[in-house]
CSV table of C-alpha atoms in Angstrom, one decimal:
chain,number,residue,atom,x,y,z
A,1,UNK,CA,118.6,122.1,88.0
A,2,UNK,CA,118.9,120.0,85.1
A,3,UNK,CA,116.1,121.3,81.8
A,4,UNK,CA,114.2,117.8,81.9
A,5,UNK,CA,113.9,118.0,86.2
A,6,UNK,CA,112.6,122.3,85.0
A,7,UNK,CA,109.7,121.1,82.5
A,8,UNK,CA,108.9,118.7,85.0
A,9,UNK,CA,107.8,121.3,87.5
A,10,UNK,CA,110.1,120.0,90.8
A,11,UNK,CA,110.6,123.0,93.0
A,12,UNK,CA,112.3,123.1,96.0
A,13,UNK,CA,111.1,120.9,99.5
A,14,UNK,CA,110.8,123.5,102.1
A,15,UNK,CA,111.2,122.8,106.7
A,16,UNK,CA,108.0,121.6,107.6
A,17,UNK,CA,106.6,120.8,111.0
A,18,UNK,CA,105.8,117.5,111.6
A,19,UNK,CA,101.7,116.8,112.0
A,20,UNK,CA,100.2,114.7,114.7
A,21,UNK,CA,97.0,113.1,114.7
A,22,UNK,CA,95.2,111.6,117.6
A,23,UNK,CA,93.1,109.0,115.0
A,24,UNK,CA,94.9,108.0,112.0
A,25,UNK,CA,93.6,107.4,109.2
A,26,UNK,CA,91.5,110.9,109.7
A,27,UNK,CA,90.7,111.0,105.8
A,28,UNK,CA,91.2,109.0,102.8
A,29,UNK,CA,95.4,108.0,102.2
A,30,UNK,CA,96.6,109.1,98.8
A,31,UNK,CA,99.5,106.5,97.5
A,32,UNK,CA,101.5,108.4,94.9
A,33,UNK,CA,102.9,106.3,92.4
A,34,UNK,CA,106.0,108.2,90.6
A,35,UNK,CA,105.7,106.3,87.3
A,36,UNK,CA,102.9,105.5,84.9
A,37,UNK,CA,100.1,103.3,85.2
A,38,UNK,CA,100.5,99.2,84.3
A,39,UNK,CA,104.4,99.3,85.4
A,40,UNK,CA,105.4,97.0,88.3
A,41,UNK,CA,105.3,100.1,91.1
A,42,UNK,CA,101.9,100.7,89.7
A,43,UNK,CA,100.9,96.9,90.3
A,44,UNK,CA,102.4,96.5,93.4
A,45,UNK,CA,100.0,100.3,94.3
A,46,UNK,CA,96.9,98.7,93.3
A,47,UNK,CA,97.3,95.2,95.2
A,48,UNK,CA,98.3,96.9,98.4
A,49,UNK,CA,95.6,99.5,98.1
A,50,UNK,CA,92.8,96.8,97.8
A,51,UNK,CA,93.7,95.5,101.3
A,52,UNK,CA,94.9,98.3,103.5
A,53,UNK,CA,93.1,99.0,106.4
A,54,UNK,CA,90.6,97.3,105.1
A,55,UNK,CA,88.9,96.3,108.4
A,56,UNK,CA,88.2,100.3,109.4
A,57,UNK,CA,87.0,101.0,105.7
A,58,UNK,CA,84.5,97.8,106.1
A,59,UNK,CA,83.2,99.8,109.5
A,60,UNK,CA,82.7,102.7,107.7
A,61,UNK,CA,86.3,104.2,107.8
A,62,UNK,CA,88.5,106.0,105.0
A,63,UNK,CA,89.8,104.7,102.4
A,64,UNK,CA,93.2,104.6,100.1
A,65,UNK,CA,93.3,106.1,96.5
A,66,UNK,CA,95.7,105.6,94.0
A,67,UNK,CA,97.3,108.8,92.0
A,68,UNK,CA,99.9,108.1,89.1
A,69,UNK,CA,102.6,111.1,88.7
A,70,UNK,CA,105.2,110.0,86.3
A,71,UNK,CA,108.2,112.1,85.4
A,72,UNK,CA,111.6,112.6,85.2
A,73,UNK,CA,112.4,109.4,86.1
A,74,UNK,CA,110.2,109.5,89.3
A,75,UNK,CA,111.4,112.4,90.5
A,76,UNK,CA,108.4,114.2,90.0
A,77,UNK,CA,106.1,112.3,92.0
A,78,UNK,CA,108.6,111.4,94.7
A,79,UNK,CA,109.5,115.8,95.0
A,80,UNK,CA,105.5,115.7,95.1
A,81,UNK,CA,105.6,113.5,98.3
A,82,UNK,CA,108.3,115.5,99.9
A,83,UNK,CA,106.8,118.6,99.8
A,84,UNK,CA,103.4,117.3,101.3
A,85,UNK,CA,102.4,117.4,105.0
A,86,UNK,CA,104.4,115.0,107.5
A,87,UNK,CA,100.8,113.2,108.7
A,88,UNK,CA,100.6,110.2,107.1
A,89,UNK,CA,97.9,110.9,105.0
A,90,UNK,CA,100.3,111.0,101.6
A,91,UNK,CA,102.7,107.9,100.5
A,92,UNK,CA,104.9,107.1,97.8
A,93,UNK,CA,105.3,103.3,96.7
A,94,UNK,CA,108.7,104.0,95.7
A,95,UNK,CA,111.4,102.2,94.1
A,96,UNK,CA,115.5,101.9,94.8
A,97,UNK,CA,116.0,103.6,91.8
A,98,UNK,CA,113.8,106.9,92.9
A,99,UNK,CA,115.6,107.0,96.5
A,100,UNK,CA,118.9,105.0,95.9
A,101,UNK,CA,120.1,106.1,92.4
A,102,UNK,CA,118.3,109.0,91.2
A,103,UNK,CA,120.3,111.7,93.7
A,104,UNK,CA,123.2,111.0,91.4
A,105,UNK,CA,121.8,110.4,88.0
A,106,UNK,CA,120.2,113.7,88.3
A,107,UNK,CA,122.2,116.8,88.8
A,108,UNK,CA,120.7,119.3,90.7
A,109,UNK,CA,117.5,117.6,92.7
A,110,UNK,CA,115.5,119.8,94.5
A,111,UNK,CA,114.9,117.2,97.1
A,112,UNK,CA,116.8,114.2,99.2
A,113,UNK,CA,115.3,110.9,97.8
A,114,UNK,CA,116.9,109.7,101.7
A,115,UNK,CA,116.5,112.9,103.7
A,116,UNK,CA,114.0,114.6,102.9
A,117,UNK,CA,111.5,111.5,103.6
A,118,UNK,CA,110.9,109.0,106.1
A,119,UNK,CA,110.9,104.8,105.2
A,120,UNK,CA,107.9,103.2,105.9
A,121,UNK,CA,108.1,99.5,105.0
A,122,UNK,CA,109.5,97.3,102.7
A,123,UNK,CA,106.9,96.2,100.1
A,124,UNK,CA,108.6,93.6,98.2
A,125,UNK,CA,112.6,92.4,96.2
A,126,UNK,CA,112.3,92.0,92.8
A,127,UNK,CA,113.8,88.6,91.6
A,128,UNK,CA,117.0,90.2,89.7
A,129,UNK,CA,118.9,87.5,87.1
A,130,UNK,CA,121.4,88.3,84.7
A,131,UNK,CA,120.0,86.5,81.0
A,132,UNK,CA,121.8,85.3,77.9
A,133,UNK,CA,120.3,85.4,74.3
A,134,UNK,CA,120.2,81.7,72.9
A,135,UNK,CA,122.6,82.5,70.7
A,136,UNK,CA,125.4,82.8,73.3
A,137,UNK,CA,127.7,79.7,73.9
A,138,UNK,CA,127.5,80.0,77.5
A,139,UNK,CA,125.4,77.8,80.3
A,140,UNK,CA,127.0,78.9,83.2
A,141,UNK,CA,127.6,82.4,85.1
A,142,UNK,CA,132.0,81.3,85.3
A,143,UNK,CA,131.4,80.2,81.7
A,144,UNK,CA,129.8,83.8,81.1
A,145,UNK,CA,132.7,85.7,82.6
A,146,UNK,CA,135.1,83.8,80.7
A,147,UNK,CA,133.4,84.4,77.5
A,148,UNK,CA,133.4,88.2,78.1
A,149,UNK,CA,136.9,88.1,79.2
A,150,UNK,CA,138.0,86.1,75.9
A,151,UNK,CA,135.5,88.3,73.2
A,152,UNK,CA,136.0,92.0,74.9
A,153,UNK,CA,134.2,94.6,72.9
A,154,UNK,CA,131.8,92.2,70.7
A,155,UNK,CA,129.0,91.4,73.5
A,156,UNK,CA,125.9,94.1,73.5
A,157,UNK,CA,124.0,94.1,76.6
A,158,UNK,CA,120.5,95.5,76.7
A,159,UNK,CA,118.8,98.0,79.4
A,160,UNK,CA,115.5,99.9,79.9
A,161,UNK,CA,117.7,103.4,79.4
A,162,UNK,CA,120.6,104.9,80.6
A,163,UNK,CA,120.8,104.8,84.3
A,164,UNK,CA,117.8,102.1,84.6
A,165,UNK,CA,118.5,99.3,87.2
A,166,UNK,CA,119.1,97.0,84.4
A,167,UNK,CA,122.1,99.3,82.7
A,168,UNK,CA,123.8,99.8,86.2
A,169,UNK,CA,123.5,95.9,87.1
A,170,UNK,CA,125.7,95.0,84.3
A,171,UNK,CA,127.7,98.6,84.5
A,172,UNK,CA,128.9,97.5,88.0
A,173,UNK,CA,129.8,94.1,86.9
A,174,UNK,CA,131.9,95.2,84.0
A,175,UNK,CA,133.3,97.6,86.5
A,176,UNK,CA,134.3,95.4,89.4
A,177,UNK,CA,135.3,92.7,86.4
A,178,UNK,CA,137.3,94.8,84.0
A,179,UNK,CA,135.2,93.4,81.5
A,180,UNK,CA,135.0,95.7,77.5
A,181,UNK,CA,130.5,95.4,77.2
A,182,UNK,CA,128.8,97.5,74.7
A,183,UNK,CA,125.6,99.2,76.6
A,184,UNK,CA,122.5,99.3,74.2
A,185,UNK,CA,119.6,101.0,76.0
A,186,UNK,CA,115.9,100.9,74.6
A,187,UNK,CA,112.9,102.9,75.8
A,188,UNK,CA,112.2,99.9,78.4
A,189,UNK,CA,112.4,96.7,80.0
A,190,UNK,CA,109.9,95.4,77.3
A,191,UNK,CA,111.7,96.6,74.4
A,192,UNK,CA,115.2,95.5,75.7
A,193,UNK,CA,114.0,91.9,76.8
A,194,UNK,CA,112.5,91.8,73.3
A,195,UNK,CA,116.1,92.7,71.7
A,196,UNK,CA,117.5,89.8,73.8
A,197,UNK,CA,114.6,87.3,72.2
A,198,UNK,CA,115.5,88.7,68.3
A,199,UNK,CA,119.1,88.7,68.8
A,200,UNK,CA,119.9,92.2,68.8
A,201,UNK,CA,121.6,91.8,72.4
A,202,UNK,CA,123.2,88.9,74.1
A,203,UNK,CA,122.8,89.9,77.5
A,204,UNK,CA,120.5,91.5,80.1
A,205,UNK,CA,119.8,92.0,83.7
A,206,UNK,CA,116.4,92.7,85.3
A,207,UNK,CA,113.7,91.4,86.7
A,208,UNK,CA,112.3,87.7,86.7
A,209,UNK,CA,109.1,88.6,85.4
A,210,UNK,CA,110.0,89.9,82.2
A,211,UNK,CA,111.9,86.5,81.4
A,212,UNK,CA,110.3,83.4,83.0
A,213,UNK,CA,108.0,83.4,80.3
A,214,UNK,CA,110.1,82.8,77.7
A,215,UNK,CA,112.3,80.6,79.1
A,216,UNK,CA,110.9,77.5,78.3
A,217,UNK,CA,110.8,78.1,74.9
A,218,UNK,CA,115.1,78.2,75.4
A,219,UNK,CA,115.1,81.7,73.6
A,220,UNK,CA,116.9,82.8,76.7
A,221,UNK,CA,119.2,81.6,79.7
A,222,UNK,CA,118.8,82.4,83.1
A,223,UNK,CA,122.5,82.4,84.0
A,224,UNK,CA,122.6,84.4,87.3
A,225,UNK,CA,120.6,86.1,90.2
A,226,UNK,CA,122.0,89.0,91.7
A,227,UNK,CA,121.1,88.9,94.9
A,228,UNK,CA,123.7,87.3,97.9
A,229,UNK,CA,122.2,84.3,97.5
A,230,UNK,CA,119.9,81.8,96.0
A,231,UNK,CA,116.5,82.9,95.2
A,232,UNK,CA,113.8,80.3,96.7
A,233,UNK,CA,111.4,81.2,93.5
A,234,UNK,CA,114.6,80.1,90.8
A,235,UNK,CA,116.2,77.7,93.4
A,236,UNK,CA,118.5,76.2,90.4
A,237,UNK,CA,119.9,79.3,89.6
A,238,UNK,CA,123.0,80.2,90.9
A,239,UNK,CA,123.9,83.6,92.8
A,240,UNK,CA,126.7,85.4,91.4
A,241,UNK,CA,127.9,86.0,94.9
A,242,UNK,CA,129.1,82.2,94.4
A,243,UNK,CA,131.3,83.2,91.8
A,244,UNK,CA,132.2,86.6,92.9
A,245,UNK,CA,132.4,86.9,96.9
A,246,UNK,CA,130.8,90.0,98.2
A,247,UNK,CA,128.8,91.3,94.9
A,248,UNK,CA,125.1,92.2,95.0
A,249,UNK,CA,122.6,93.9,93.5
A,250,UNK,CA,119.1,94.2,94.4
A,251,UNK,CA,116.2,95.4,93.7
A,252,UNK,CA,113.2,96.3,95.5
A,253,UNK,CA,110.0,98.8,96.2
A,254,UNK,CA,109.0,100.4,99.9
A,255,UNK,CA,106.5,102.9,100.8
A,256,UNK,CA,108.0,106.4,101.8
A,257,UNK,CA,106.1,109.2,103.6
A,258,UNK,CA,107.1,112.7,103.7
A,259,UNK,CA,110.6,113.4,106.6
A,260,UNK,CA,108.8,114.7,110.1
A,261,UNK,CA,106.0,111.8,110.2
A,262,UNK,CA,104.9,111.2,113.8
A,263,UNK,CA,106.6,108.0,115.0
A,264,UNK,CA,103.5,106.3,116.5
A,265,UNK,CA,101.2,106.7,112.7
A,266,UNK,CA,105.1,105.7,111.2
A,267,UNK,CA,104.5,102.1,112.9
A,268,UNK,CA,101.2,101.5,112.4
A,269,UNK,CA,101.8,102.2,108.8
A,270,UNK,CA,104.6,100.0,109.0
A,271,UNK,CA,102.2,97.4,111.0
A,272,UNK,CA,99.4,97.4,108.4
A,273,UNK,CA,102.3,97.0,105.3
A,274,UNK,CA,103.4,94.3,106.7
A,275,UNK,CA,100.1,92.3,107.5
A,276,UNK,CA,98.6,93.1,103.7
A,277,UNK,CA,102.3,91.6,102.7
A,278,UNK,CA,101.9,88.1,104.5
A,279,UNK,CA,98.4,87.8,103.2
A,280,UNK,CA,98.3,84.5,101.3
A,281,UNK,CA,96.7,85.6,98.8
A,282,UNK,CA,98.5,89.0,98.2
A,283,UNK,CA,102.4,86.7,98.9
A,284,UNK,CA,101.2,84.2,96.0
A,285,UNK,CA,100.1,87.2,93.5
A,286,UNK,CA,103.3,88.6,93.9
A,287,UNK,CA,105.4,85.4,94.1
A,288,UNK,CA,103.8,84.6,90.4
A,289,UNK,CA,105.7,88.1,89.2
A,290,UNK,CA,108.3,87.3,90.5
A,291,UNK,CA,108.3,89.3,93.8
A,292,UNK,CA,109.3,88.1,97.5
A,293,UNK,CA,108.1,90.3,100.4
A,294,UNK,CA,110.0,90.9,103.7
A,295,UNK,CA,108.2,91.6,107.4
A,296,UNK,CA,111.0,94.4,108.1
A,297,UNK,CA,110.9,97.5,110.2
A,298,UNK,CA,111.1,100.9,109.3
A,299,UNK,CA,114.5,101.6,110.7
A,300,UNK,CA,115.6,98.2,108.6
A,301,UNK,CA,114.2,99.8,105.5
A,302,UNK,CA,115.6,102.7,106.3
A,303,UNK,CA,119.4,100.9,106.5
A,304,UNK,CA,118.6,99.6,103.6
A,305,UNK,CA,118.1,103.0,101.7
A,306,UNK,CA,121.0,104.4,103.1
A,307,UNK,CA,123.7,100.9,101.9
A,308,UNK,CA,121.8,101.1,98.7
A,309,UNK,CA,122.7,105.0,98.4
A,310,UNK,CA,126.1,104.4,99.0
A,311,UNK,CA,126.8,101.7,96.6
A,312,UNK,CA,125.2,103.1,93.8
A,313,UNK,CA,126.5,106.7,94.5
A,314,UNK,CA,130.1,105.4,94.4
A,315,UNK,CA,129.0,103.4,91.3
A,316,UNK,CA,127.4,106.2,88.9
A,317,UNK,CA,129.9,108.6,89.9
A,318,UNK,CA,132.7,106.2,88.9
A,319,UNK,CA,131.2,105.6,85.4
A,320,UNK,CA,130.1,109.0,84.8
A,321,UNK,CA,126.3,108.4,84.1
A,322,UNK,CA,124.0,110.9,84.8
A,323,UNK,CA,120.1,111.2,83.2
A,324,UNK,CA,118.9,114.3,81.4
């Protein structure tokens, strides 16, 4: 176990039997968010905790708290879930990085960010686009690669750390490209898209929200989005898929319950997601940062998980980056 997963206090996730419950909710639902408050998991927490199950609480039911437990890259809140009973009654609004990266940026877990829990639903994708400082001479994602191709070596790209989604988004594309980038993390999205507005960096990949706002001003360019195709909230930016067949990167947050949940409270859970999601007013709050939700199943979130692990397994243990 690495030191930093040590001070952090993860221990071992122990068999458990799963819990069955003849009412569900039986007492108030405790979300766990792994990271700090004001982040976008913690935003997301508090929007969907407003609304959920809102009609029983109105009659007198329980309701839904919120409780932040940052660390270790998410790892100490997630190994918090894991460990708790299998009845519904704890939740992690998790993130692809906690359950699809983090078993391989982190030697030694002492939990399975995929086996060790069960997927509940699919909260919402994260607009992903690939930016360019004003500075560089580019308009264009082909126009991009071509630039990187023909200066290899002399273009800094900014991340929120090493291992962040927005380091491995550009990691993969140098990887697949064969493209010379210099990596410049900073302790954050915030500090690394401000980097990109003072020049520091050329280039950056993360999440829409942190950008639109400043792209009126022309102090960046949004170039790319990552996902396989074109994003109905940035409908005249490009994919890179329409440059490069077959790549895509994503990014998204789910709710995850400890592994053993009964399969009946499993798809209620999943039932309730899903109708605060398509809420009007709860779709246009999270369409204004920059976040599309998606009506899927458990067992589709689930596939999800699992393609995600795969793909960034293969990824970090190609370029050797592992989080201490």
């Amino acid at each position: 176990m690495s030191s930093a997963l040590a001070g952090a206090g993860l221990v071992p996730v122990h068999a458990r039997r799963p819990h069955r419950s003849a009412a569900f909710p039986s007492r108030p639902i405790r979300l766990i968010v792994p990271f700090a408050p004001g982040g976008s998991t913690d935003l997301l927490a508090r929007l969907i905790a407003r609304h959920l199950f809102e009609g029983t609480r109105a009659a007198g039911g329980h309701g839904v708290w919120i409780d932040n437990v940052a660390g270790a890259g998410g790892n100490t809140g997630a190994a918090m879930v894991a460990r708790a009973p299998a009845d519904g009654h704890t939740l992690e609004i998790g993130a692809m990085s906690t359950h699809a990266m983090n078993a391989r940026l982190y030697r030694g877990l002492p939990f399975d960010p995929v086996h060790d829990f069960d997927t509940v639903a699919m909260l919402a994708y994260a607009i992903n686009v690939i930016a360019v400082s004003a500075d560089l001479p580019v308009q264009t994602f082909p126009e991009l690669l071509a630039y990187l191709r023909a200066h290899p070596g002399r273009v800094n790209y900014a991340s929120g750390g090493i291992g962040t989604h927005n380091h491995l988004t550009l990691a993969l594309l140098a990887k697949t490209q064969q493209l010379d980038l210099l990596h410049v993390p900073y302790r954050g999205g915030g500090p690394a898209v401000a980097a990109l507005l003072q020049g520091e960096c050329q280039l950056f990949a993360g999440g829409a929200s942190l950008l639109l706002p400043h792209v009126p001003s022309g102090r960046v360019r949004l170039i790319a989005v990552t996902e396989g195709q074109r994003s109905e909230l940035l409908p005249d930016v490009p994919s890179v898929a329409e440059t490069l067949p077959g790549y895509q990167v994503t990014n998204w947050y789910g709710v995850f319950a400890p592994r053993g949940l009964n399969p009946a409270v499993r798809q209620q859970l999943n039932r309730e997601i899903n109708r605060v999601t398509a809420l009007p007013d709860v779709a246009r709050h999270l369409r204004s940062l920059g976040l599309m939700t998606s009506q899927l199943d458990a067992d589709q979130v689930h596939a999800i998980l699992q393609a995600d692990q795969q793909l960034w397994g293969a990824t970090i243990d190609g370029l050797g980056i592992h989080a201490e």
